[in-house]
Short mmCIF file of C-alpha atoms in Angstrom, two decimals:
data_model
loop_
_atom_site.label_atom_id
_atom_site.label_comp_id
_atom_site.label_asym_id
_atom_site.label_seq_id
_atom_site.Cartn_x
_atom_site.Cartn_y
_atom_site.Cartn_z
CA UNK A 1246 -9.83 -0.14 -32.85
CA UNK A 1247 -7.23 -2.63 -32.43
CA UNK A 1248 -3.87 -3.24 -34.75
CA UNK A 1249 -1.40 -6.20 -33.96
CA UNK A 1250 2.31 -7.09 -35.85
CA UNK A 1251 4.26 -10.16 -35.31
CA UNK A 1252 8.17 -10.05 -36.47
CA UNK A 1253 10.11 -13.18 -36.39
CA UNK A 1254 13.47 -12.88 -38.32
CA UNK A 1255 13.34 -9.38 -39.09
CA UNK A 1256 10.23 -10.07 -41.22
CA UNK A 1257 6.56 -8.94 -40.27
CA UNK A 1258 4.83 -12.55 -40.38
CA UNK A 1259 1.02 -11.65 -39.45
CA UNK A 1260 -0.43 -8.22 -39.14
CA UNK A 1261 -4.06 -7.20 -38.93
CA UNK A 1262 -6.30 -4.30 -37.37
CA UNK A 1263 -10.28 -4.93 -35.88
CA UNK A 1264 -12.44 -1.93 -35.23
CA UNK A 1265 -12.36 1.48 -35.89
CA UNK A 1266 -9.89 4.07 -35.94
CA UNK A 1267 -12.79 6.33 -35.70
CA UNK A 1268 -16.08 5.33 -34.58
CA UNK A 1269 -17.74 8.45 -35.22
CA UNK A 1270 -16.73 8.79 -39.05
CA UNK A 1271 -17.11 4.28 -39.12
CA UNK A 1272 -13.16 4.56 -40.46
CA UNK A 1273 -11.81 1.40 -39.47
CA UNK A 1274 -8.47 1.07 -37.81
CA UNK A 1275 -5.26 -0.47 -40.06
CA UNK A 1276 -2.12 -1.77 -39.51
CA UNK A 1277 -0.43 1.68 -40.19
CA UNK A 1278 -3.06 3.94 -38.00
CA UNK A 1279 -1.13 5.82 -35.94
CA UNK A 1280 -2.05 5.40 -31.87
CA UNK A 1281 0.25 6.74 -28.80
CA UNK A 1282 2.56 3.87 -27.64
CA UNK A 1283 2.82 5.68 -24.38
CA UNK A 1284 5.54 4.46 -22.09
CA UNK A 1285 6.95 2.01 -24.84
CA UNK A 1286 8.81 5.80 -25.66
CA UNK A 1287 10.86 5.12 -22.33
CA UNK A 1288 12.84 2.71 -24.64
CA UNK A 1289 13.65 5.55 -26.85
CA UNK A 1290 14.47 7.63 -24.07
CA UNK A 1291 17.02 5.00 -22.67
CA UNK A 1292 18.56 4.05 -26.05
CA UNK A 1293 19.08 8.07 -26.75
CA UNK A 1294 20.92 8.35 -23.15
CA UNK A 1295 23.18 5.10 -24.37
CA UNK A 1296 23.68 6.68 -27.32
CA UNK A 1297 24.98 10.21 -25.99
CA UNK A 1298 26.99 7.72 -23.33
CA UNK A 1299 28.86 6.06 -26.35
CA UNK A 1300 29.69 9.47 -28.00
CA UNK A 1301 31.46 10.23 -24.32
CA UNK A 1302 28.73 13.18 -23.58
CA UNK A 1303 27.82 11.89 -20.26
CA UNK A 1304 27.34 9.00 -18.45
CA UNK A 1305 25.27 6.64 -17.32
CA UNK A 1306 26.82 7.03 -13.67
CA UNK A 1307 26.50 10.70 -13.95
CA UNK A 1308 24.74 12.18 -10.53
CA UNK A 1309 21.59 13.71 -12.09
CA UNK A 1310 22.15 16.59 -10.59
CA UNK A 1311 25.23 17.17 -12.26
CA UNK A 1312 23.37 17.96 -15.78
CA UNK A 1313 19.94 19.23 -13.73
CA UNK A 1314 19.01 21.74 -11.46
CA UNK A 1315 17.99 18.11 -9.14
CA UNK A 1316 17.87 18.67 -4.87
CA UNK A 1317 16.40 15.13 -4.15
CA UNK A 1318 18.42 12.93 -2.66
CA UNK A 1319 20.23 12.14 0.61
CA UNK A 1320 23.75 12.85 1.91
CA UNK A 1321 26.49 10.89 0.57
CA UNK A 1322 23.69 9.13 -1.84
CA UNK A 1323 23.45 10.84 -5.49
CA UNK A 1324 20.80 9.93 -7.46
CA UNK A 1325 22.52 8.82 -10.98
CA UNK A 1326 21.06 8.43 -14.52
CA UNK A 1327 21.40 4.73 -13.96
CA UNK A 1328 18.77 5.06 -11.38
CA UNK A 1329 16.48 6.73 -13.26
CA UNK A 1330 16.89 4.55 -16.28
CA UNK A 1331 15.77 1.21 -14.23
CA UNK A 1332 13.16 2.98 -12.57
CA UNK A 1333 15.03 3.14 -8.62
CA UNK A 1334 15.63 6.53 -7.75
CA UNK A 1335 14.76 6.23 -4.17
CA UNK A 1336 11.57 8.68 -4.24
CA UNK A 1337 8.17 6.80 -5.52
CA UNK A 1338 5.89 8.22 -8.35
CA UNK A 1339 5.27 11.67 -7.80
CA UNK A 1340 2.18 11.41 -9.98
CA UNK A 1341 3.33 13.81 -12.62
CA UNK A 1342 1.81 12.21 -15.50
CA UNK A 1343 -1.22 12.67 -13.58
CA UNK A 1344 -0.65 16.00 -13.66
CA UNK A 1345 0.15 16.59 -17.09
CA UNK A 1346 -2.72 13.89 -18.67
CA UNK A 1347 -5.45 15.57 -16.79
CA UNK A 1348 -4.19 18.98 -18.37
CA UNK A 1349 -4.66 17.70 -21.22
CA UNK A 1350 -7.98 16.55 -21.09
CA UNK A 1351 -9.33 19.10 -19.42
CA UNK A 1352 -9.40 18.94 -15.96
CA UNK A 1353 -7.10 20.26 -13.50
CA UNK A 1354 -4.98 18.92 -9.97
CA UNK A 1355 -4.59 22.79 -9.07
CA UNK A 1356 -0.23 21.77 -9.68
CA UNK A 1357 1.40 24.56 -12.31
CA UNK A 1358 2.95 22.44 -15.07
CA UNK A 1359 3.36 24.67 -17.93
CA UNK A 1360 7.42 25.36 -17.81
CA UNK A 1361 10.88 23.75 -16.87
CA UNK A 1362 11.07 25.99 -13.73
CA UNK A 1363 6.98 24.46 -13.07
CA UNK A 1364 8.40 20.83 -13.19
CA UNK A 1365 11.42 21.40 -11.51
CA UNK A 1366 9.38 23.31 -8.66
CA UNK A 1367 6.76 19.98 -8.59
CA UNK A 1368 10.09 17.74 -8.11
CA UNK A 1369 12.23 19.25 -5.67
CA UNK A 1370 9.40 19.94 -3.64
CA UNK A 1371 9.55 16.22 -2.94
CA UNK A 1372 12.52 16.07 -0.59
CA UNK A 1373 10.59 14.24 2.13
CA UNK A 1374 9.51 11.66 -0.32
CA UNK A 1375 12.50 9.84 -0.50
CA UNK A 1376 11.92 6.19 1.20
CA UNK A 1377 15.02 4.05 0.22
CA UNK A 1378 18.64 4.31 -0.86
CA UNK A 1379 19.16 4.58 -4.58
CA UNK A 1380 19.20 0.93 -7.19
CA UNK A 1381 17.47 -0.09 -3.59
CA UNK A 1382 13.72 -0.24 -4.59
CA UNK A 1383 11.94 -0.46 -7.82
CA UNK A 1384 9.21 2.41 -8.15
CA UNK A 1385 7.61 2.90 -11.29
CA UNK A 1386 8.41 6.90 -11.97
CA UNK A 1387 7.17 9.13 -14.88
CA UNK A 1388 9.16 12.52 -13.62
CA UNK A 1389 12.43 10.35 -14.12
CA UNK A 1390 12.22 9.56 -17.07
CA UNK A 1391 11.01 13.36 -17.61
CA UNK A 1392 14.17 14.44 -16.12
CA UNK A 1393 16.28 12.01 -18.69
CA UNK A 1394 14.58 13.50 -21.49
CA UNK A 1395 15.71 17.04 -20.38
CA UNK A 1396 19.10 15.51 -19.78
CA UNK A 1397 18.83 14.49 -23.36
CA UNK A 1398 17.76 17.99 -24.61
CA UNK A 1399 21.20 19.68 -22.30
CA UNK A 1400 23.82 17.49 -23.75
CA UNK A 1401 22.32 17.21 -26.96
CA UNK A 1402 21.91 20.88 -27.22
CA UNK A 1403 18.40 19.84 -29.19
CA UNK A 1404 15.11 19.75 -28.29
CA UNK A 1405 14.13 16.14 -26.94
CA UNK A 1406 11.72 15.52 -29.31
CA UNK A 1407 13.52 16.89 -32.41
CA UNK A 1408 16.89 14.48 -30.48
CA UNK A 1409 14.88 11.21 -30.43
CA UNK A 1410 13.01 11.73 -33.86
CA UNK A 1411 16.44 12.80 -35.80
CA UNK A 1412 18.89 9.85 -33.79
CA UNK A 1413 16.29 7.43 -33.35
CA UNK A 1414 12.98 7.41 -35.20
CA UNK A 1415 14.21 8.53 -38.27
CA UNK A 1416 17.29 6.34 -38.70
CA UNK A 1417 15.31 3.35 -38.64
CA UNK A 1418 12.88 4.38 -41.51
CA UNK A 1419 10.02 5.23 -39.08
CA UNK A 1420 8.76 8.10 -41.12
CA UNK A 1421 5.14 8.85 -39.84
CA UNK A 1422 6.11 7.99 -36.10
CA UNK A 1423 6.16 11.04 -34.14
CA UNK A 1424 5.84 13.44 -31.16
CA UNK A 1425 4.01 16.54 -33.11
CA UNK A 1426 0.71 16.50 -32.54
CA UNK A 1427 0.03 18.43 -35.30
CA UNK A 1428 1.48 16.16 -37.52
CA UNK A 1429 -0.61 13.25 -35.80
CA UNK A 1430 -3.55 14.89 -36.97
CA UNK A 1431 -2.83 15.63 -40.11
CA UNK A 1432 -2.05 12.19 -41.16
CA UNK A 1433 -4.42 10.56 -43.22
CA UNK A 1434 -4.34 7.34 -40.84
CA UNK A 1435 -4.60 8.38 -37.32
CA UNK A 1436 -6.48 7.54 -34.10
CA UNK A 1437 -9.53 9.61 -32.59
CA UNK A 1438 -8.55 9.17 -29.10
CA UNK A 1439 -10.89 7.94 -26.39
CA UNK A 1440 -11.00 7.44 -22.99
CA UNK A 1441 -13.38 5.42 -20.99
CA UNK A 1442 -16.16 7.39 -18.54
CA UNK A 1443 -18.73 6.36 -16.41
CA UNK A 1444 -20.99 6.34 -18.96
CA UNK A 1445 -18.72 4.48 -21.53
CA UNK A 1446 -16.20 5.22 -23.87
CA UNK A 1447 -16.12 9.04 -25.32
CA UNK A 1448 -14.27 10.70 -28.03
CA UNK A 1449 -11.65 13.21 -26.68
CA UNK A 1450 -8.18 15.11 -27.86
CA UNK A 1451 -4.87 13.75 -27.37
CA UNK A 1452 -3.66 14.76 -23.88
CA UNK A 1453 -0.12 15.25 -24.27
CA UNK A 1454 1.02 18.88 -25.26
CA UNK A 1455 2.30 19.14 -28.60
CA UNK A 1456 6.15 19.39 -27.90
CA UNK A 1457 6.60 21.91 -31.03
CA UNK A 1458 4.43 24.54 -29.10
CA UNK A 1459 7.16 24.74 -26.21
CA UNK A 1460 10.55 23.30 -27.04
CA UNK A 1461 12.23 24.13 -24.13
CA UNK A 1462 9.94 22.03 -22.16
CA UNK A 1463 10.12 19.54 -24.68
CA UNK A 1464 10.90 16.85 -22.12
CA UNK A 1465 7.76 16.66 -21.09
CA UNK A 1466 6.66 14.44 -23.46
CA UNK A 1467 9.64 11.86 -22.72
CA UNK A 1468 7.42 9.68 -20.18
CA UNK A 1469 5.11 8.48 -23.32
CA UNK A 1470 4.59 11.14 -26.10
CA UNK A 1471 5.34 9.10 -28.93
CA UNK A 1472 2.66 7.62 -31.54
CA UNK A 1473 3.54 5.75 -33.81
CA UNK A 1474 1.53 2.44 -36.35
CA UNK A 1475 2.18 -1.46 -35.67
CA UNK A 1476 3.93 -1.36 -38.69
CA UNK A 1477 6.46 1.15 -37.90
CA UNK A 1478 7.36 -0.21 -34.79
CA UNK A 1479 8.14 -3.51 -36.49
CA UNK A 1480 10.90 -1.67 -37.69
CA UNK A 1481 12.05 -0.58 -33.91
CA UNK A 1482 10.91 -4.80 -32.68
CA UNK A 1483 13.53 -6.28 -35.26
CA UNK A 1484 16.48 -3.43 -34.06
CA UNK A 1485 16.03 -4.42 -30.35
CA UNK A 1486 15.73 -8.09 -31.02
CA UNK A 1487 19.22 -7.30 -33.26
CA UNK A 1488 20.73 -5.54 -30.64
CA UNK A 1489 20.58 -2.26 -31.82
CA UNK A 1490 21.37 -3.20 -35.63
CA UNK A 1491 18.89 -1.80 -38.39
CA UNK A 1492 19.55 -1.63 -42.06
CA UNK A 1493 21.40 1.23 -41.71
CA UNK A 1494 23.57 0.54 -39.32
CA UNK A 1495 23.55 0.62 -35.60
CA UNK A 1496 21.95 2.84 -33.05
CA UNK A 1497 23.54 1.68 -30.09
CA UNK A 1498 26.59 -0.94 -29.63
CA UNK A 1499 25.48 -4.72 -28.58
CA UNK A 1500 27.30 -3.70 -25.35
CA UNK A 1501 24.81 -1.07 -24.35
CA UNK A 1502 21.88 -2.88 -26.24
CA UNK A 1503 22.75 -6.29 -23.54
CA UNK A 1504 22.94 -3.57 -20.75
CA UNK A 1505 19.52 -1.94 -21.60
CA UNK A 1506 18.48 -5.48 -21.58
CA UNK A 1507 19.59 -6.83 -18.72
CA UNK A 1508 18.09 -6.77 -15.39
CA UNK A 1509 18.91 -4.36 -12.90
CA UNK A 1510 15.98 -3.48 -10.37
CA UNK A 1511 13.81 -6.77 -9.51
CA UNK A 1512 9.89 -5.97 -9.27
CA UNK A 1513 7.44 -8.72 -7.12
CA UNK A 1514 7.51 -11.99 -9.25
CA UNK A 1515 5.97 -12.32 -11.63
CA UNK A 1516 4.03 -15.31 -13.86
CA UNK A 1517 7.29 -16.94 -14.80
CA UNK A 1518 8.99 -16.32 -11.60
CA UNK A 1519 12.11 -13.02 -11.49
CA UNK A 1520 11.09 -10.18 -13.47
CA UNK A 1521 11.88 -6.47 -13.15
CA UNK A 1522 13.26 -3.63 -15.32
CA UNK A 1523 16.32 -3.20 -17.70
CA UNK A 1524 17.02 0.53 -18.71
CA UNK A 1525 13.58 1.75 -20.63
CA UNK A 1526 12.06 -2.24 -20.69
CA UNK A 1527 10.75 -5.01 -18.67
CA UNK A 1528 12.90 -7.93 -17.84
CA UNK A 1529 12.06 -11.98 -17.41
CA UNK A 1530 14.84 -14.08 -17.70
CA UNK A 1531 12.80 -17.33 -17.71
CA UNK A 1532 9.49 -17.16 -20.49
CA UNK A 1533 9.44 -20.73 -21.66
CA UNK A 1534 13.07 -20.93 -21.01
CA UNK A 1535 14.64 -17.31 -22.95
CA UNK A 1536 14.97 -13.75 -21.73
CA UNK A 1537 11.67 -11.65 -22.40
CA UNK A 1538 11.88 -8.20 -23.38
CA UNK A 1539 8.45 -5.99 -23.15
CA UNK A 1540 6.90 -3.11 -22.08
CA UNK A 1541 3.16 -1.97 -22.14
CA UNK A 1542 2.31 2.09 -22.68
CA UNK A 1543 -1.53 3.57 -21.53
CA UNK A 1544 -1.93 7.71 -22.06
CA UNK A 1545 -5.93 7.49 -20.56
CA UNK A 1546 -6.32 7.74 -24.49
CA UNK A 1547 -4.57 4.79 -26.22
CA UNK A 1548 -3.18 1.12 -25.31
CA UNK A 1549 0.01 0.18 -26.28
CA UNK A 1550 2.27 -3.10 -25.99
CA UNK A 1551 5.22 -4.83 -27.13
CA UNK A 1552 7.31 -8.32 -26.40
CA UNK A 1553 10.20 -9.87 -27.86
CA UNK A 1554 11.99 -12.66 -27.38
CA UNK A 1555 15.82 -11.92 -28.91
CA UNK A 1556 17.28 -15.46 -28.50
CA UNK A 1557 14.49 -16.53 -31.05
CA UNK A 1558 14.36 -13.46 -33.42
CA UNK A 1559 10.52 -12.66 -32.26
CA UNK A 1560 8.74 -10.19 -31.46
CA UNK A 1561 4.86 -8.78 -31.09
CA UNK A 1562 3.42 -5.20 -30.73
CA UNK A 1563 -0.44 -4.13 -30.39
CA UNK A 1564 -2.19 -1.20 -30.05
CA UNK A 1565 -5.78 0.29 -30.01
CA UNK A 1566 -7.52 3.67 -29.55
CA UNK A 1567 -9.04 3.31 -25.86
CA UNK A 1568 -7.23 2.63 -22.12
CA UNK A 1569 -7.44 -0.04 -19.63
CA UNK A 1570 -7.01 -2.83 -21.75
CA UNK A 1571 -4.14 -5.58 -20.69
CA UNK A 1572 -2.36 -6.72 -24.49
CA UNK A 1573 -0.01 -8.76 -22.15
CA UNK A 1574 -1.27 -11.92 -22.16
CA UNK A 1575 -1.98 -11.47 -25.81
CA UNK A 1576 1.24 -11.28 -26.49
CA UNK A 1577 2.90 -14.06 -24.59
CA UNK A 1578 0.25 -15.87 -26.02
CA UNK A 1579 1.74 -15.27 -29.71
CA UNK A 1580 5.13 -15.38 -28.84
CA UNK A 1581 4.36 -18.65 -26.83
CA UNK A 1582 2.54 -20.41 -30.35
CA UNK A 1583 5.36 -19.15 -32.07
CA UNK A 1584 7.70 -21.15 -29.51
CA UNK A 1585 5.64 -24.38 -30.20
CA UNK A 1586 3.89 -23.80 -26.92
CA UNK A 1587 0.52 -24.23 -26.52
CA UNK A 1588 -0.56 -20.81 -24.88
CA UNK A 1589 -3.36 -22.11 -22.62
CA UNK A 1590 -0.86 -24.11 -20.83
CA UNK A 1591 2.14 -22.09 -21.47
CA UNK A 1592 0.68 -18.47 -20.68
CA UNK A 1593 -0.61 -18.65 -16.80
CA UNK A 1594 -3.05 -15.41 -17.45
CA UNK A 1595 -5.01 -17.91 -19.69
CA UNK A 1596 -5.23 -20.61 -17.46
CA UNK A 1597 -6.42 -18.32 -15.12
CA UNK A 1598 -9.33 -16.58 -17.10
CA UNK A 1599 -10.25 -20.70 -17.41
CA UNK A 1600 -9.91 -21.66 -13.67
CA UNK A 1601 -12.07 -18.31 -13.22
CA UNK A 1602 -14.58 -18.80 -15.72
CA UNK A 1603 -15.01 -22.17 -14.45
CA UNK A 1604 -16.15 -20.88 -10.80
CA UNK A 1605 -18.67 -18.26 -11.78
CA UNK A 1606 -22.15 -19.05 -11.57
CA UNK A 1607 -25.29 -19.95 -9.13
CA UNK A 1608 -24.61 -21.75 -6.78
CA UNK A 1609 -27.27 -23.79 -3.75
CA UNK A 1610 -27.69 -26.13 -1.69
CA UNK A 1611 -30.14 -29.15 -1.21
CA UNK A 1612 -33.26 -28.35 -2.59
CA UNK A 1613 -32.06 -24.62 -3.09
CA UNK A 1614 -33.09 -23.61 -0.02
CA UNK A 1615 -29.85 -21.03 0.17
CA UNK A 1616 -28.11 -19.83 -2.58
CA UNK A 1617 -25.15 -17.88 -3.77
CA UNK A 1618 -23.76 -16.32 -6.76
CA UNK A 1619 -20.07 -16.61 -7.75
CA UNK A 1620 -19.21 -13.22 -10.28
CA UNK A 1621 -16.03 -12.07 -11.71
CA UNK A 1622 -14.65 -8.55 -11.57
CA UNK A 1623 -11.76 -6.86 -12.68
CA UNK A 1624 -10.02 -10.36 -12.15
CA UNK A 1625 -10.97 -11.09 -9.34
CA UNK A 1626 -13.63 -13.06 -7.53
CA UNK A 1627 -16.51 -12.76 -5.42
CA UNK A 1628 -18.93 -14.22 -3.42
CA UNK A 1629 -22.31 -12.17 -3.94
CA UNK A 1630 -25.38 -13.02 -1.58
CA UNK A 1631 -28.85 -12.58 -2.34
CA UNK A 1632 -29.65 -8.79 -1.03
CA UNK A 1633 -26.46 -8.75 0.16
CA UNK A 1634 -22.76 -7.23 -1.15
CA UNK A 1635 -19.83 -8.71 -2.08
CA UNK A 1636 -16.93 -10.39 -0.53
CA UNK A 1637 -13.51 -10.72 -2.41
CA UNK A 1638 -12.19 -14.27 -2.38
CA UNK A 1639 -8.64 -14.03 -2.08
CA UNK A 1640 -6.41 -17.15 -3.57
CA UNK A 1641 -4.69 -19.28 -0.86
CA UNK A 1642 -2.11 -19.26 -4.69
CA UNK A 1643 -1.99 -16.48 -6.85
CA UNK A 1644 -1.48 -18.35 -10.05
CA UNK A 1645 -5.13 -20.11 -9.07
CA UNK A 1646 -3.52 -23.41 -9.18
CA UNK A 1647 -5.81 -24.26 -6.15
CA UNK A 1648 -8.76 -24.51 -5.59
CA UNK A 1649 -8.96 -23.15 -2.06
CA UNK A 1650 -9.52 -19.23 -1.16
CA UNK A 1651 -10.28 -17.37 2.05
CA UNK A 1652 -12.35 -14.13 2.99
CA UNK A 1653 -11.58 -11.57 5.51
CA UNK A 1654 -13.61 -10.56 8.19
CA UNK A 1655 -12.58 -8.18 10.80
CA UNK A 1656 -8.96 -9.69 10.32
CA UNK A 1657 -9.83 -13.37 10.63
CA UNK A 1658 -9.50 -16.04 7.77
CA UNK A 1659 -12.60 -17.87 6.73
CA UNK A 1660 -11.91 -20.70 4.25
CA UNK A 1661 -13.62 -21.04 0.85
CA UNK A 1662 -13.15 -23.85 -0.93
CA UNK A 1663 -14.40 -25.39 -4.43
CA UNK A 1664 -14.27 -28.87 -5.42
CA UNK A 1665 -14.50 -29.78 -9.40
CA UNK A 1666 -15.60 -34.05 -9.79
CA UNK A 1667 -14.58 -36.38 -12.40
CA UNK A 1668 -17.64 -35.31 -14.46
CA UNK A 1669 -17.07 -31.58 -13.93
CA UNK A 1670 -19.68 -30.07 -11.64
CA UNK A 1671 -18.63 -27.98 -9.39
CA UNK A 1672 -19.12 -27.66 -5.69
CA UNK A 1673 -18.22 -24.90 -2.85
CA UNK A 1674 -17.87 -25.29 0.97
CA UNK A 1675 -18.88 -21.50 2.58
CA UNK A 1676 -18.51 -22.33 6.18
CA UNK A 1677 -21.79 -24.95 6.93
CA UNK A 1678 -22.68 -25.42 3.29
CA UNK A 1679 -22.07 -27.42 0.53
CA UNK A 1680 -23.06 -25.22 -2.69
CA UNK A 1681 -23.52 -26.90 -5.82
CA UNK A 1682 -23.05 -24.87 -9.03
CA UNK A 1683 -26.38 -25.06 -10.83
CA UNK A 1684 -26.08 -26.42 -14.43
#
């Protein structure tokens, strides 16, 4: 199942669900089934920490250690809640969500993870895992954002969960949205969770322990425990794109909400050039010409995106009952229409499904005397020879803007090249062939 909301002035302007909530039962998804927004939560996480900051509790420059029992870190180099919150603590992922989602579903990595003193153990036993200076590098980091949320639950003095639902979900009318499993379930509107095999899709439970159970180690849950419907979080859209206003007041200043917003770690660029991370969301500066805000969330259960643009009072979230899938382009692509952009110029993931679509097929030579087969996979390319394996073809430009790729071979660069005529047939140069693209 699949639900999508679009927001533009603080008004839901188009919301619809496809599929089914649950495919076993034929119950077909809606625009208030609940699904795990996995990492979108992060956002929570960072406005609760900006919150606590405001009331003078901690803050944001705060060595972790000083509210943690943290050892990471090198001499004269303290790791501070600032770090965490944009993702740059020095250390990469140390895979606890791994960890913790295969728990869940039933498995096991052999790593104890079933108390504070577990996760703290896991953490600190990562002292030679620390590659750069902190704010230096951005690694993507799910115990970080664990340890905020039990930096949350110390200063508060509350659980994390119970924190976040009474100071954020609640205040904004989000009344279904939460972290109890038990709840989840019995709600009338809810997703089966499934996860894809090698078989297919299956049915399975929701992997994330049910904070309630444990509230000490509530915190665990702070990396993506949330669920929540695309109707609710319409609610949370129109407060970010209003800078932390809501119609019932504020949950964070417009100072901190332009500081959560802002970017402070760069990532590789991206489609529209600098991107990176804010405190709890991702950061481009230039979509179309205004900031983008978004964040994706994926639990090996559930899918989970959202974008806004705040200089135009827009916004988009999607979710749907199964992992792997990319809403990303989905959304630029609605935020991009409601721009007056055309998205299959304006959104460069589109133009590349095109280019790609446009390559794959059979391909020969004269009189078909050798031929070769161009398939798509997972986005990317390949040659595929009769018998024979495949070879990645590797864009001379990533945005596939050009026509020209290469293949590796024991280190060396072979050329590949397609050519596309005035009447559009296609051609492709492998070395001492010319391959036409059979029609």
């Amino acid at each position: 199942g699949f639900a999508i909301a679009v927001v533009s002035d603080g008004e839901i302007i188009y919301s619809d669900a496809f599929g089914a909530r649950d495919p076993a039962k034929n119950l077909p998804a809606t625009t208030d089934t609940l699904f795990g927004i996995g990492s979108i939560t992060k956002s929570f996480v960072a406005i609760s920490i900006l919150q606590l900051a405001e009331q003078g509790k901690l803050s944001i420059d705060d060595p972790i250690a000083k509210h943690l029992p943290f050892e990471l870190g090198r001499p004269n180099e303290p790791i501070l809640i600032r770090h965490f919150l944009s993702h740059s603590p020095g250390f990469p992922s140390l895979a606890s969500s791994t960890v913790l989602l295969s728990r869940g579903l039933g498995e096991d990595t052999g790593v104890p993870m079933s108390s504070s003193d577990d996760f703290f153990r896991f953490v600190n036993g990562a002292k030679d895992e620390i590659v750069f200076s902190p704010g230096e590098h951005f690694f993507y980091n799910n115990a970080a954002w664990r340890m905020l949320g039990a930096i949350v639950q110390n200063v508060s003095g509350l659980p994390f969960h119970e924190y976040v639902t009474e100071n954020v979900i609640h205040p904004l009318g989000m009344t279904r949205s939460t972290f109890d499993i038990d709840q989840l379930y019995a709600d009338p509107d809810h997703l089966t969770p499934h996860r894809k095999t090698a078989d297919g899709v299956e049915a399975t439970n929701f992997p994330y322990p049910n904070p309630v159970d444990n509230k000490a180690f509530s915190f665990l849950t702070a990396a993506g425990g949330i669920t929540s419907s695309v109707t609710e979080m319409s609610l949370y859209l129109n407060m970010l794109i209003d800078a932390g206003k809501h119609s019932g007041g504020e949950l964070i200043s417009q100072r901190s909400m332009r500081d959560m917003q802002r970017l402070h770690i760069r990532e590789p660029d991206g489609y529209y050039g600098t991107t990176g991370y804010g405190f709890g969301v991702g950061v481009t500066p230039d979509f179309l010409g205004k900031l983008l805000i978004d964040h994706g969330g994926s639990i090996a259960v559930s899918t989970a995106h959202m974008a806004l643009v705040p200089g135009e009072k827009i916004g988009v979230v999607m979710m749907g009952n199964s992992s792997g899938m990319s809403y990303a382009p989905i959304g630029e692509a609605v935020l991009a229409i409601l721009m007056g952009e055309d998205p299959d110029t304006a959104v460069p993931a589109f133009g590349i499904v095109k280019r790609m679509q446009q390559l794959v097929g059979a391909y020969s030579v004269y009189r078909d005397v050798e031929t070769i087969d161009v398939v798509s996979e997972k986005g990317m390319l390949y040659l595929q020879q009769s018998g024979g394996g495949q070879t990645p073809l590797i864009p001379e430009d990533a945005a596939y803007n050009s026509l020209d790729f290469y293949t590796l071979n024991n280190g060396r660069k072979s050329p590949v090249n397609f050519r596309v005529d005035d009447d559009g047939q296609v051609s492709l140069i492998v070395g001492r062939y010319v391959y036409r693209k059979n029609i």
